[in-house]
Coordinates of C-alpha atoms and ligand atoms in Angstrom, one line a residue:
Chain A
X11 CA 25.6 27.3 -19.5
X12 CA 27.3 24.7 -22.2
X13 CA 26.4 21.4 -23.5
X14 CA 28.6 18.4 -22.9
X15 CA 29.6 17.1 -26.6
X16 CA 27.9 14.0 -25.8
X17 CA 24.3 16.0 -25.1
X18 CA 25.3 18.6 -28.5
X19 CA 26.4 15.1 -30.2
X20 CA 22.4 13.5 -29.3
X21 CA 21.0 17.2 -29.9
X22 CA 22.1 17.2 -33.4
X23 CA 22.1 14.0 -34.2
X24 CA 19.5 12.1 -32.2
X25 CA 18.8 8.4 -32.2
X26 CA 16.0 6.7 -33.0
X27 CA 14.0 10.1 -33.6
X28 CA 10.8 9.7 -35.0
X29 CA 7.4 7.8 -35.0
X30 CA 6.5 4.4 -35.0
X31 CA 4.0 2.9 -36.7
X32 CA 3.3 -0.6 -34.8
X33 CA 4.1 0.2 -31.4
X34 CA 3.4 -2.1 -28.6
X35 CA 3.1 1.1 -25.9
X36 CA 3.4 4.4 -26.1
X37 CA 3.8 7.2 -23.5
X38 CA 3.7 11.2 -23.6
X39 CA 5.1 13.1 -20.2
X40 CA 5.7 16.6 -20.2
X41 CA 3.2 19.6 -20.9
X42 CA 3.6 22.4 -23.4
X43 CA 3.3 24.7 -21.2
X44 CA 6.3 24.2 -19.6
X45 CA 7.7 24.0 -22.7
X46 CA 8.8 19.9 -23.2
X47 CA 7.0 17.1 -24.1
X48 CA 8.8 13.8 -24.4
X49 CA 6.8 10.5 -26.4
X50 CA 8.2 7.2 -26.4
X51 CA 7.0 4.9 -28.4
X52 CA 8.3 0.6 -27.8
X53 CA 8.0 -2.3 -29.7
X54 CA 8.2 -5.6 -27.6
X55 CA 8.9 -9.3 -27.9
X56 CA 9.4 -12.0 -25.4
X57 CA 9.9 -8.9 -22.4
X58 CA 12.5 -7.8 -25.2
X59 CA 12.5 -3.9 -26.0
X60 CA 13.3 -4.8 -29.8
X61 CA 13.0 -1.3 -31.0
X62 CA 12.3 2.2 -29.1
X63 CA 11.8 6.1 -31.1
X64 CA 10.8 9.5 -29.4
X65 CA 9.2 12.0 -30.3
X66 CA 10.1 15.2 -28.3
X67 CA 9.0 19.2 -28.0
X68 CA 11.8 21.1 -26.2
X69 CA 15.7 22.1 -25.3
X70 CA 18.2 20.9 -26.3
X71 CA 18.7 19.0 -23.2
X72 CA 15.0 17.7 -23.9
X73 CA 15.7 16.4 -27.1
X74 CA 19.4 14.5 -25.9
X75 CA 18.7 13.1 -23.2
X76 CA 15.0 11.5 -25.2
X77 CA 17.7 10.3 -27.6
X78 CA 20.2 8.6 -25.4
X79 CA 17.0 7.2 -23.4
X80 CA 15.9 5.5 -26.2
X81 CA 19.6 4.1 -26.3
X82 CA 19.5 3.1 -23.0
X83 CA 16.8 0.7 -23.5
X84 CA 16.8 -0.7 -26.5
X85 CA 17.1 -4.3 -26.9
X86 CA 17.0 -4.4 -23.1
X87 CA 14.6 -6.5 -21.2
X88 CA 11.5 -4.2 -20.0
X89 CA 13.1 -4.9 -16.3
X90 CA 16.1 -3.4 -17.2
X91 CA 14.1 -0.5 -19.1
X92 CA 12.5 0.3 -15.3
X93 CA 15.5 0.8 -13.5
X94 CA 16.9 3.3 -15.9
X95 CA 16.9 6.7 -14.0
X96 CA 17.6 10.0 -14.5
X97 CA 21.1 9.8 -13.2
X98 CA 22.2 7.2 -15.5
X99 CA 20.9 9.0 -18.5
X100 CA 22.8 12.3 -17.6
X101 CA 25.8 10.0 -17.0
X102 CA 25.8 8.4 -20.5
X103 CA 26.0 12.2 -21.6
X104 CA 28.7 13.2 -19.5
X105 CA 26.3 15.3 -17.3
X106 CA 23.5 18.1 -18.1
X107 CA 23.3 21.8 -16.5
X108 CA 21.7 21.9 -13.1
X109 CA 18.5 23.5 -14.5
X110 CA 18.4 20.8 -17.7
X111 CA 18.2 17.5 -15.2
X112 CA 14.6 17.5 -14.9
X113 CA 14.5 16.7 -18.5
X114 CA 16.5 13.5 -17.4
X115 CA 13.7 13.2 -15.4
X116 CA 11.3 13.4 -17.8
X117 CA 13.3 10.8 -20.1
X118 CA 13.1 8.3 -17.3
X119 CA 9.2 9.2 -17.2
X120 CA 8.7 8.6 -20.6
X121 CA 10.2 5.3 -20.6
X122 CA 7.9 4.3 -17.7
X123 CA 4.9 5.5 -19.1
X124 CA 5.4 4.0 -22.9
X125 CA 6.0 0.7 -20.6
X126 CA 2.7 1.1 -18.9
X127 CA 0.7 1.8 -22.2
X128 CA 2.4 -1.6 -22.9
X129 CA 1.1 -3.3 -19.9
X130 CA -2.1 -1.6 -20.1
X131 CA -2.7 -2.9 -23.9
X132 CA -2.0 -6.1 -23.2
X133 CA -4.7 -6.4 -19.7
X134 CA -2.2 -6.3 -17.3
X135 CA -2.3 -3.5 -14.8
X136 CA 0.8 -1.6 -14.6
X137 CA 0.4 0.1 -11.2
X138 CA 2.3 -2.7 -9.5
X139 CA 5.1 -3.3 -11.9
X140 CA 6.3 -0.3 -12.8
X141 CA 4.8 2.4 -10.0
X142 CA 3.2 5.6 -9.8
X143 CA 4.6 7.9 -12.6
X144 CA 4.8 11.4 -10.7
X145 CA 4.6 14.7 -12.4
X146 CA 7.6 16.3 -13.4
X147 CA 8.7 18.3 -10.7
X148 CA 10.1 21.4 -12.2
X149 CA 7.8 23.5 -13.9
X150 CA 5.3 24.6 -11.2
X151 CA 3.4 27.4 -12.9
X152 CA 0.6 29.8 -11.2
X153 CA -2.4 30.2 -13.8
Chain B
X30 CA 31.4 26.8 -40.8
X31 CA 33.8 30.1 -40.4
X32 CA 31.5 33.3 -41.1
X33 CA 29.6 33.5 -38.0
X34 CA 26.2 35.8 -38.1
X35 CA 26.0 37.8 -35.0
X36 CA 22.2 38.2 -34.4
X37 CA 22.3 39.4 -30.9
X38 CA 22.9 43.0 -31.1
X39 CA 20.4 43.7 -28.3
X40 CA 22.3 41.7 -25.9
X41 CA 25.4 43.3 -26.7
X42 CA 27.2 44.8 -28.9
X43 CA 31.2 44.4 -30.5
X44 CA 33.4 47.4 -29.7
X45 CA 33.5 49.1 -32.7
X46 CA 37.3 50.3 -33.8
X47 CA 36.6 53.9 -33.5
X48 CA 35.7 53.4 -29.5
X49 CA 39.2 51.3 -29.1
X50 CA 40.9 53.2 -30.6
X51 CA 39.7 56.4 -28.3
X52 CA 40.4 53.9 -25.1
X53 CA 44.0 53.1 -26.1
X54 CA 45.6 56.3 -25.1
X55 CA 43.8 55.8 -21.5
X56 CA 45.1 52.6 -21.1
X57 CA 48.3 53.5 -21.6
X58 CA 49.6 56.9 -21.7
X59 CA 46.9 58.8 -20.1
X60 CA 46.8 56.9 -17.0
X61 CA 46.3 60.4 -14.3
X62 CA 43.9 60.8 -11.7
X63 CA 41.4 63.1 -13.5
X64 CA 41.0 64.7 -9.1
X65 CA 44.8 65.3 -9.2
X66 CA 45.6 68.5 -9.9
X67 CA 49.0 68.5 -11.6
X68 CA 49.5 67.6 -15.2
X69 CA 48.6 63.7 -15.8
X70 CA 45.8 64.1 -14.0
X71 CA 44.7 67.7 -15.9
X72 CA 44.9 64.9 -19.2
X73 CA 42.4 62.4 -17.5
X74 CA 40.3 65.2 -16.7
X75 CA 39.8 66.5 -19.6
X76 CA 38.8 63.1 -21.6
X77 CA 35.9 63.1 -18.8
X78 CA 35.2 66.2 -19.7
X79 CA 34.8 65.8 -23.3
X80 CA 33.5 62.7 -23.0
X81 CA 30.8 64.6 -21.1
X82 CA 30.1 67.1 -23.6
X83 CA 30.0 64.5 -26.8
X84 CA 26.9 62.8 -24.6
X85 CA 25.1 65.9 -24.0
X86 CA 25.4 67.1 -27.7
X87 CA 24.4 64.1 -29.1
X88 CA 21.3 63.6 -26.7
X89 CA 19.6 67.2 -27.1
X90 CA 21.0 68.1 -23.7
X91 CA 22.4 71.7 -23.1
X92 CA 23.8 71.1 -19.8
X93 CA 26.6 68.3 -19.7
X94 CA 26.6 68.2 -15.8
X95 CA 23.0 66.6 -16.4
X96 CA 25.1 63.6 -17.4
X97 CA 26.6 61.3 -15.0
X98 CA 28.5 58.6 -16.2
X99 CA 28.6 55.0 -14.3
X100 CA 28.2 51.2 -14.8
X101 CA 25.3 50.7 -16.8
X102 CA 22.1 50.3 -17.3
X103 CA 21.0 48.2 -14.3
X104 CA 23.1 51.1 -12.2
X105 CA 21.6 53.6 -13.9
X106 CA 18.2 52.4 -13.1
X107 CA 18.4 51.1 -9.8
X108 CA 20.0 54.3 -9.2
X109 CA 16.7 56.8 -10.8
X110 CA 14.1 54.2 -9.3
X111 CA 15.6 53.8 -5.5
X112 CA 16.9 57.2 -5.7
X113 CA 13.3 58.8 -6.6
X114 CA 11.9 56.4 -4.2
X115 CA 13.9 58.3 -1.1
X116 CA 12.7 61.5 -2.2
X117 CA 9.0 60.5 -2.4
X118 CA 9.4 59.4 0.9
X119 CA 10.1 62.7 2.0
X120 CA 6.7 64.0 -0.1
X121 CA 4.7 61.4 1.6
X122 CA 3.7 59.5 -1.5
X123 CA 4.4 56.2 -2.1
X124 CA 2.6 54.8 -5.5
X125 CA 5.1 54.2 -8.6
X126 CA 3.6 53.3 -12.5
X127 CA 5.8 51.3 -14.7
X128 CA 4.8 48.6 -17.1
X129 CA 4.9 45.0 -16.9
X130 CA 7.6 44.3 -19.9
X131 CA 10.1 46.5 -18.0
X132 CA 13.8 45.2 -18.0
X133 CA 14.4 43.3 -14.7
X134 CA 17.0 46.0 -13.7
X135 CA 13.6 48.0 -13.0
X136 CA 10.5 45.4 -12.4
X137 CA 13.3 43.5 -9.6
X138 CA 14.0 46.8 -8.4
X139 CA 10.0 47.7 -8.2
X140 CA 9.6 44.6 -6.5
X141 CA 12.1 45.6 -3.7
X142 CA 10.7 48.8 -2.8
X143 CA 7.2 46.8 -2.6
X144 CA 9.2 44.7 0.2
X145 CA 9.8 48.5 1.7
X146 CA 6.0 49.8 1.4
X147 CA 5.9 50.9 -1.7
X148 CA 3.2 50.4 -4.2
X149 CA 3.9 49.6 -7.9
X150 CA 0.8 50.0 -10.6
X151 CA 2.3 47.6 -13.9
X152 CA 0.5 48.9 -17.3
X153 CA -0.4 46.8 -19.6
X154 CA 1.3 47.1 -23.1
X155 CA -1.3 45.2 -24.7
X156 CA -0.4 42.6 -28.1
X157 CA 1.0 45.2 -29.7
X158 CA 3.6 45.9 -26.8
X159 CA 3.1 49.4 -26.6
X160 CA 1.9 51.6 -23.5
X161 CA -1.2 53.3 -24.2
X162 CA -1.0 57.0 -22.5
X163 CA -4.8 57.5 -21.3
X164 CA -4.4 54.5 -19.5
X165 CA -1.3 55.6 -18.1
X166 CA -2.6 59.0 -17.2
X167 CA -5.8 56.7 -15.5
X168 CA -3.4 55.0 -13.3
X169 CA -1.6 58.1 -11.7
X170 CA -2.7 58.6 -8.4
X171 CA -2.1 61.3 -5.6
X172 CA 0.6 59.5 -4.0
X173 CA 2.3 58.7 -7.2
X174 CA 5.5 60.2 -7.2
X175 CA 7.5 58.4 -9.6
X176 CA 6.5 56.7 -13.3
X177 CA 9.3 54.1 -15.1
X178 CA 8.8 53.4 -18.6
X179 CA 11.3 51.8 -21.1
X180 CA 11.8 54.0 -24.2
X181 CA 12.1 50.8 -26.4
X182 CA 11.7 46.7 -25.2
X183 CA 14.5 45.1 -25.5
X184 CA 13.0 41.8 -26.2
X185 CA 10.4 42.8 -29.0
X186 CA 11.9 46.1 -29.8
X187 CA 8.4 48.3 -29.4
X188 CA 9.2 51.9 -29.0
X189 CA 7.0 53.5 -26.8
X190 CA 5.2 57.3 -26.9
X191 CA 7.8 58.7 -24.6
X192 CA 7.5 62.4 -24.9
X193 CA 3.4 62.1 -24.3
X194 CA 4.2 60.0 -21.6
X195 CA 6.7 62.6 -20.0
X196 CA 4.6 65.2 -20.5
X197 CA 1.5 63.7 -18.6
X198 CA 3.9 62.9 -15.9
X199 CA 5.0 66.6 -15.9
X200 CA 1.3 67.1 -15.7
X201 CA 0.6 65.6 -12.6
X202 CA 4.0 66.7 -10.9
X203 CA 5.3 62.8 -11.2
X204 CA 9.0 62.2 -12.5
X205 CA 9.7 60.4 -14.8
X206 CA 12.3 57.9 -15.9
X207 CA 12.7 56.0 -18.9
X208 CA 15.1 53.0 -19.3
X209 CA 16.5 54.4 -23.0
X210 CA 19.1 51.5 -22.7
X211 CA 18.2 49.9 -26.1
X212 CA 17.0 53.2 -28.0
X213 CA 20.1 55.4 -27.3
X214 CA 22.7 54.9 -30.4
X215 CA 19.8 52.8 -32.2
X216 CA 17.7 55.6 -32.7
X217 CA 16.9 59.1 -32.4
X218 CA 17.0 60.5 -28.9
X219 CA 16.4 64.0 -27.7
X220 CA 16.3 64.1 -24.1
X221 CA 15.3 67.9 -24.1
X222 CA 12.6 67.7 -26.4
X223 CA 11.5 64.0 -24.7
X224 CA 11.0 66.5 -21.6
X225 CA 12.2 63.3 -19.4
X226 CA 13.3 63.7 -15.3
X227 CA 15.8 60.9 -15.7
X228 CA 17.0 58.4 -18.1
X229 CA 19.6 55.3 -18.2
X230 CA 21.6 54.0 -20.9
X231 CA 24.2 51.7 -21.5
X232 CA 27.3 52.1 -24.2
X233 CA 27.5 48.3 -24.7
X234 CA 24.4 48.4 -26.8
X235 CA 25.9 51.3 -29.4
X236 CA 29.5 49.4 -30.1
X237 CA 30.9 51.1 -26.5
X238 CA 32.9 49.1 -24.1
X239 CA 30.6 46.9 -21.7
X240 CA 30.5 47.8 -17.9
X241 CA 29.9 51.7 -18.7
X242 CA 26.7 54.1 -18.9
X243 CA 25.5 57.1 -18.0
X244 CA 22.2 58.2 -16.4
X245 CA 20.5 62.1 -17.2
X246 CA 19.3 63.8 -14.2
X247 CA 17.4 66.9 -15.1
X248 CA 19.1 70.2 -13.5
X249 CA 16.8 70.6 -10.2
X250 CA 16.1 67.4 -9.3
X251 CA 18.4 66.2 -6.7
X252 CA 18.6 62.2 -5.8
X253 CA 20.9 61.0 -2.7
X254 CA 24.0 60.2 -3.6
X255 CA 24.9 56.3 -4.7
X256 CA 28.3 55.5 -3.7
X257 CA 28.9 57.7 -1.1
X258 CA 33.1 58.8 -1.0
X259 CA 35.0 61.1 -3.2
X260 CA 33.8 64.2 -5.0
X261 CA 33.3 62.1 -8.6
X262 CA 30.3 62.5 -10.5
X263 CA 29.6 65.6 -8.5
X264 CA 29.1 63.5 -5.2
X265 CA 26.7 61.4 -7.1
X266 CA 29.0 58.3 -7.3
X267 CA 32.2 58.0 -5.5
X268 CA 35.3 56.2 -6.8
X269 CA 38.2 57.1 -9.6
X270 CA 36.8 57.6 -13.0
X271 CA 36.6 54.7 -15.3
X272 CA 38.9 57.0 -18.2
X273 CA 39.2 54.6 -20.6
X274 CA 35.4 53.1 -20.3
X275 CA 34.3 57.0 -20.6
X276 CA 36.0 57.6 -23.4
X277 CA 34.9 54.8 -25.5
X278 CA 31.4 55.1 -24.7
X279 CA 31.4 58.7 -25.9
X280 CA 33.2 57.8 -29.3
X281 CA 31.2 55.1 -29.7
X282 CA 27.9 57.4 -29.0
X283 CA 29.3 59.9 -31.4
X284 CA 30.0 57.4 -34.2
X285 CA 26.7 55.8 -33.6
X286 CA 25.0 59.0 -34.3
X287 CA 26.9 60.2 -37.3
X288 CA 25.6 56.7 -38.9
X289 CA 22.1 56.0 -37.5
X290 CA 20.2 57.8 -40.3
X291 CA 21.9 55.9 -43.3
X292 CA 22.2 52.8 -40.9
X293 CA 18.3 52.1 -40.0
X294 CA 17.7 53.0 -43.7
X295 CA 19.2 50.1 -44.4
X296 CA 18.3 48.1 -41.1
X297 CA 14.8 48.5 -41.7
X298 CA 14.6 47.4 -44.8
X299 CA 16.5 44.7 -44.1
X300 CA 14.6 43.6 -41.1
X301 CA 11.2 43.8 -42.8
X302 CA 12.6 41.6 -45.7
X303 CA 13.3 39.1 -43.0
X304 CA 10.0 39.4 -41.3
X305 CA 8.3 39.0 -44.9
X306 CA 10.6 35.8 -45.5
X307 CA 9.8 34.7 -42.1
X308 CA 6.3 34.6 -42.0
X309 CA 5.6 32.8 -44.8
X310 CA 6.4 29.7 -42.8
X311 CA 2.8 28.4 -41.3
X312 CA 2.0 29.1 -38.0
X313 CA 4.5 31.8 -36.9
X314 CA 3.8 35.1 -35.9
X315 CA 5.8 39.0 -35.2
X316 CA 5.8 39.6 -31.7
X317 CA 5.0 43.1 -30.9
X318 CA 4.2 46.4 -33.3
X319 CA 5.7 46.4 -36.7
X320 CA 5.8 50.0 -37.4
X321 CA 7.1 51.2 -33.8
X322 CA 9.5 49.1 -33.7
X323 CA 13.2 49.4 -33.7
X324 CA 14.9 48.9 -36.8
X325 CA 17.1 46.2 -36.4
X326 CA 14.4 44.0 -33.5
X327 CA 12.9 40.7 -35.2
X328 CA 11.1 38.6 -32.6
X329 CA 8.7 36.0 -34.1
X330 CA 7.5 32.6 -32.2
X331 CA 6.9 29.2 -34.3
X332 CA 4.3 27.2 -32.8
X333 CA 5.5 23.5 -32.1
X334 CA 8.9 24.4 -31.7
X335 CA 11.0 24.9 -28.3
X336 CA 13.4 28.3 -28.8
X337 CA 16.6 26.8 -27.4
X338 CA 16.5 24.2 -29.7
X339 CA 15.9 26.7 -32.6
X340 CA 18.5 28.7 -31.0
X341 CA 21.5 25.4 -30.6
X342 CA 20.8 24.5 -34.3
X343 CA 21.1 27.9 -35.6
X344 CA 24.2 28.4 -33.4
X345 CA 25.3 25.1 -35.5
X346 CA 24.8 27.0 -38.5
X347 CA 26.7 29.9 -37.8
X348 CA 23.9 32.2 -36.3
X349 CA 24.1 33.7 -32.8
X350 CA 20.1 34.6 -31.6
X351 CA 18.2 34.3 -28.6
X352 CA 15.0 33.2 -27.3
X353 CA 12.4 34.2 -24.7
X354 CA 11.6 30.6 -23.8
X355 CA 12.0 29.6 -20.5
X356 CA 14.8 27.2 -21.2
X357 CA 16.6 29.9 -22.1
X358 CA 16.1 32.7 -19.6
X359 CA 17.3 30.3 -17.3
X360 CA 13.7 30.6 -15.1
X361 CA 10.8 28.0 -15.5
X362 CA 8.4 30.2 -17.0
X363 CA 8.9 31.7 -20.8
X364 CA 9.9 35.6 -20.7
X365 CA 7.8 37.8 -19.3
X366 CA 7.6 40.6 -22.6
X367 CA 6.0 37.8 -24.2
X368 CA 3.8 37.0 -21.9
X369 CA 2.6 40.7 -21.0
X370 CA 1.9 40.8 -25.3
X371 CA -0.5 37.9 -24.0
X372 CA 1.0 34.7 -25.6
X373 CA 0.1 31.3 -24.2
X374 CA 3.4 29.8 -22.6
X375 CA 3.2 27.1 -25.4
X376 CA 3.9 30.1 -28.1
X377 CA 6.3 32.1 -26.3
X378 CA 8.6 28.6 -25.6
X379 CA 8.5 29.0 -29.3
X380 CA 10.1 32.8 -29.9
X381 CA 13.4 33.9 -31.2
X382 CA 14.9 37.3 -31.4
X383 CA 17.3 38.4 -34.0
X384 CA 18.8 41.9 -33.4
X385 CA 21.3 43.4 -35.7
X386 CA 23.6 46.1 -36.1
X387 CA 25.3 48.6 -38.0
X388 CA 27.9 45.3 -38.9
X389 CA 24.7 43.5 -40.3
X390 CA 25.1 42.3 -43.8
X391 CA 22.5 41.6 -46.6
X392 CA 24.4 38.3 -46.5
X393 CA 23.9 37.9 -42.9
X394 CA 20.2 38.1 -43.3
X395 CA 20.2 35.8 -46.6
X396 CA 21.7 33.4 -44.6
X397 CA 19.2 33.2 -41.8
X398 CA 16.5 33.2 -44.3
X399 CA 18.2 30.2 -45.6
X400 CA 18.9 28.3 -42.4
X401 CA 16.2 29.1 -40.2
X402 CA 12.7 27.3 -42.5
X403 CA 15.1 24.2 -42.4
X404 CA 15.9 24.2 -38.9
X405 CA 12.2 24.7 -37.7
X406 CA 11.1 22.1 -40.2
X407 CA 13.4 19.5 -38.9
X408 CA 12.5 20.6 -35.3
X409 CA 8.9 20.2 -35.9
X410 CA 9.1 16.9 -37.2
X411 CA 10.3 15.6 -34.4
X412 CA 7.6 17.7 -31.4
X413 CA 4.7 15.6 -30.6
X414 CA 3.2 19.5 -30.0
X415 CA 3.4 20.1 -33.6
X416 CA 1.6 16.1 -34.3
X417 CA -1.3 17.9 -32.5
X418 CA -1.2 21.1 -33.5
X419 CA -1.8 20.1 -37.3
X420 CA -3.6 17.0 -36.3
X421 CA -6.2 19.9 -34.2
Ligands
PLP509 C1 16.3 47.7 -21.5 C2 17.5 47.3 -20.8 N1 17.7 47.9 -19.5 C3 18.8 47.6 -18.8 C4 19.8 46.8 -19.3 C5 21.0 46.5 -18.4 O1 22.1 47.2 -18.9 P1 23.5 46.8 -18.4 O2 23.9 45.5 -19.0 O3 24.4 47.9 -19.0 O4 23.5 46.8 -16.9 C6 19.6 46.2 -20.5 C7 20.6 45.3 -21.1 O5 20.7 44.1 -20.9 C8 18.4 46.5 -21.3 O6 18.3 45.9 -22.5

C-alpha cells in the first residue's frame, strides 16, 4: 500500500489543522474505536464558508483527506459544501488505497455534520437540507 | 534525510554479508542436483548436508535428519499443525490448545481444522502476554492431541515458559509444537533440552535469505508427507532443493549464534534505555512483560494517537517501525496480540513496535528518541481523542 504524493503532501503538511475558536458549527464523525475521528469546525457568513479547520484522530489517509476537505470547501457556499463527496475528495488527492476510502467517507461526513451543527445553532432544522448523516460503514466491530 | 533507521527487525531481516557470501557459490558454480549422483550434483549434496548439520549443532539437536528444511515459517507451521491434525485423527482425539496471540500462520490454520471438526482451546496470555502453565495444563483434555505455543510473540516480544510447557505436554502424551520463528538466532534455543515434538523457524528473521526455514520433527514421530513427489527432505517435501537458500540460512544461523551473547548484551541495554526514554512521555505505556522479553522488541501505545500516522511521520524522519493498529494490519480491527494483552481498541490504534538487530546503533536509537516525542506531540495536537482525553 503507498500514498499518492498529493495524500503524503496533506499528511505532512495539512491545511487548515487546528481548532477554532468562534465557530459557527461544528461536527465530530468517526469513533475511537475504530481508530478515526474527524472534527470540522466552520465559520459562516452570508451562506459563505469564510473559514474551515479540522481536527482529526487517525491514518494517514484520515488526516489528508480532513485536510484537503477543508480545502474543498472553503470560501464555498454551504450548497456547494453539501455536494462534496467522497469521490471528489479522493480525486483532489490523486486517489487513496481501497481500504483508506472510507476515510473519504468520513471527510464528507464531517463536512455534513459541522453544517448541521450550523443549521441547528441558528433554529433551523437540518434534517431536510442536508439529510441523514449515516454511520461510517467500515468499521463494523463485535463487542 | 540519507541514514535510514531500520526498526523492523521482526518483520525481516537484511541478509547479512556472511550468508551472501555462502549463497554465491550456489548461484553460480555449484549449480548440481544434490539427487544426481555424479559429481556436480555430489557438490550440491553436500552443502545440504552441512547446511543440515550447522542447524542441528547450533539448536541442541543431535540428530540432523530431525531438521527439515523448507519455505518458512508459515510452511513450517501449517505443516506441524495440519500434519499433527491427521495423526490425531487416527487416535480419535480431536481437541488442540494454542493461545490467542499466535502468529496467523497458526490461529488461520486452527481456524481451518475447526471448519474440519476440530476443536481449538485459545489460552489466555494475560497483560503481561505470557502463557501461564497451570492454566495450560487445566485446559488439556482427553482428546487433546496436539498443543501450539509460540516460543516468543512476535508483536510484543514476550518469551514464553517453553520447556515447562513441553514437558506438561509430554505429561499428558500431547505433542507439542512451538512457532520458535522470532526466538531462533535472537536468543538462546535448545531444542533438546526444550524437550519440544516440533518446531518452525524461519532464516529471514536471523540475517538468512527470505523464502527459507526449517521445521524440527522429533525422531519417532512421523507426520504425512507435504508435497508429495521426489525423495527430498526424506519424502517429507518433494521438489529440488533450494541450495543457495539452504546455505545461507545455515551461515546466517551460525553467525547469529557466534554473536547473540555479546549482541543482546548490548540490545538489551539499548532497548531498555529506549523504553526509559519512551515512557516518560504522558500517557504511553510497554506492551507486554519487560523482563521476558526479547532483547531487541519495544512495543509501547500512546493514547490519542493513530499508529500509522506515527509510523508515516517517523518513516519521514528516517525510521522504518510498525504498528498494530488496524490501519495498518490492513483488517478493521487493531492487532489481535494487543488485544489478547486486553487493551481497549482506542489504545492498541495507538501502538508502535520497534525491533532491532545486531546492525542497531546507539545512534539509531538516539535518533528515535529524538524524533519520536516530537512526532506524537504534533500528532496529538491535532486528535480530537487527545482534546478529550486530557480534557476527561
Ligand atoms: C511468529 C511468526 N511465525 C511465523 C511467521 C511466518 O514466517 P515466514 O514469513 O517465514 O513464512 C512469522 C513472520 O512473519 C512470525 O513472526
Amino acid at each position: 500500500m503507498a500514498y499518492s504524493e498529493k495524500v503524503m503532501d496533506h499528511f505532512a503538511n495539512p491545511r487548515n489543522v487546528g481548532e477554532m475558536e468562534d465557530a459557527d458549527g461544528i461536527g465530530e464523525v468517526g469513533n475511537s474505536k475504530c481508530g478515526d475521528i474527524m472534527k470540522m469546525y466552520i465559520k459562516v457568513r452570508d451562506d459563505i464558508i469564510t473559514d474551515v479547520s479540522f481536527k482529526t484522530f487517525g491514518c494517514g489517509a484520515a488526516i489528508a483527506t480532513s485536510s484537503m476537505a477543508t480545502e474543498l470547501v472553503k470560501g464555498h457556499s454551504i450548497k456547494e459544501a453539501l455536494q462534496l463527496t467522497n469521490k471528489a475528495v479522493m480525486e483532489a488527492l490523486d486517489g487513496l488505497p481501497p481500504v483508506k476510502v472510507h476515510c473519504s467517507v468520513l471527510a464528507e461526513q464531517a463536512i455534513k455534520a459541522a453544517v448541521s451543527d450550523y443549521y441547528e445553532k441558528q433554529g433551523i432544522d437540518p434534517k431536510d437540507i442536508v439529510g441523514e448523516i449515516p454511520e461510517p460503514i467500515e468499521c463494523h466491530l463485535e463487542d | 534525510m540519507d541514514h535510514r533507521v531500520y526498526a523492523d527487525n521482526a518483520a525481516t531481516t537484511k541478509l547479512s554479508e556472511r550468508a551472501l557470501q555462502a549463497m554465491m557459490p550456489c548461484l553460480t558454480t555449484i549449480f548440481g542436483n544434490a539427487s544426481s549422483i555424479y559429481t556436480e550434483g555430489a557438490a550440491s549434496r553436500k552443502i545440504i548436508d552441512k547446511a543440515r548439520e550447522t542447524f542441528a549443532q547450533c539448536l541442541g539437536v543431535k540428530n540432523p535428519n530431525e531438521i527439515y528444511f523448507l519455505s518458512g515459517g508459515s510452511e513450517a507451521d501449517n505443516f506441524a499443525i495440519k500434519g499433527a491434525a491427521e495423526l490425531m485423527l487416527k487416535k480419535g482425539k480431536k481437541h488442540i490448545i494454542s493461545t490467542r496471540f499466535e502468529h496467523h500462520a497458526v490461529l488461520h490454520t486452527l481456524e481451518y481444522l475447526e471448519k474440519h471438526g476440530f476443536e481449538v482451546t485459545l489460552l489466555d496470555v494475560h497483560e503481561n502476554g505470557i502463557v501461564r502453565p497451570e492454566e495450560f495444563e487445566a485446559a488439556i483434555r482427553e482428546d487433546t492431541g496436539l498443543a501450539t505455543i509460540m516460543f516468543a510473540n512476535n508483536e510484543i516480544g514476550t518469551i514464553q515458559p517453553i520447556k515447562e510447557l513441553a514437558s506438561i505436554a509430554k505429561k499428558h502424551g500431547v505433542l507439542f509444537h512451538t512457532d520458535a520463528v522470532q526466538a531462533v538466532g535472537t536468543i538462546p534455543v535448545n531444542i533438546e533440552d526444550l524437550g519440544v515434538d516440533m518446531l518452525s523457524l524461519s532464516a529471514h528473521k536471523f540475517h538468512g535469505p527470505k523464502g527459507v526455514g526449517a521445521i524440527y520433527i522429533k525422531k519417532g514421530i512421523r507426520l504425512p508427507n507435504l508435497i508429495h513427489g521426489g525423495a527430498q527432505e526424506r519424502g517429507y517435501r518433494a521438489g529440488t532443493e533450494n541450495i543457495a537458500g539452504i546455505a545461507g540460512a545455515a551461515e546466517a544461523l551460525k553467525e547469529s549464534c557466534e554473536v547473540m551473547q555479546e549482541r543482546n548484551a548490548r540490545l538489551e541495554r539499548l532497548r531498555d534505555k529506549l523504553i526509559d526514554s519512551l515512557l516518560k512521555i504522558e500517557r504511553s505505556r510497554i506492551n507486554g512483560d519487560r523482563i521476558h522479553r526479547l532483547p531487541g522488541n519495544v512495543n509501547m501505545c500512546f493514547e490519542g494517537v493513530e499508529g500509522e500516522a506515527m509510523l508515516l511521520c517517523l518513516d519521514l524522519q528516517g525510521v522504518a517501525a510498525s504498528s498494530g493498529s488496524a490501519c495498518t494490519s490492513g483488517s478493521l480491527d487493531p492487532s489481535h496480540v494487543l488485544l489478547a494483552i486486553g487493551l481497549p481498541h482506542e489504545i492498541a490504534h495507538g501502538s508502535v513496535r520497534l525491533t532491532f538487530s545486531t546492525e542497531t546503533t546507539e545512534e539509531d536509537i538516539d535518533h528515535i528518541i529524538s524524533v519520536l516525542p516530537p512526532i506524537i506531540k504534533r500528532l496529538r495536537d491535532m486528535s480530537p481523542l487527545w482534546e478529550k482525553i486530557v480534557n476527561g
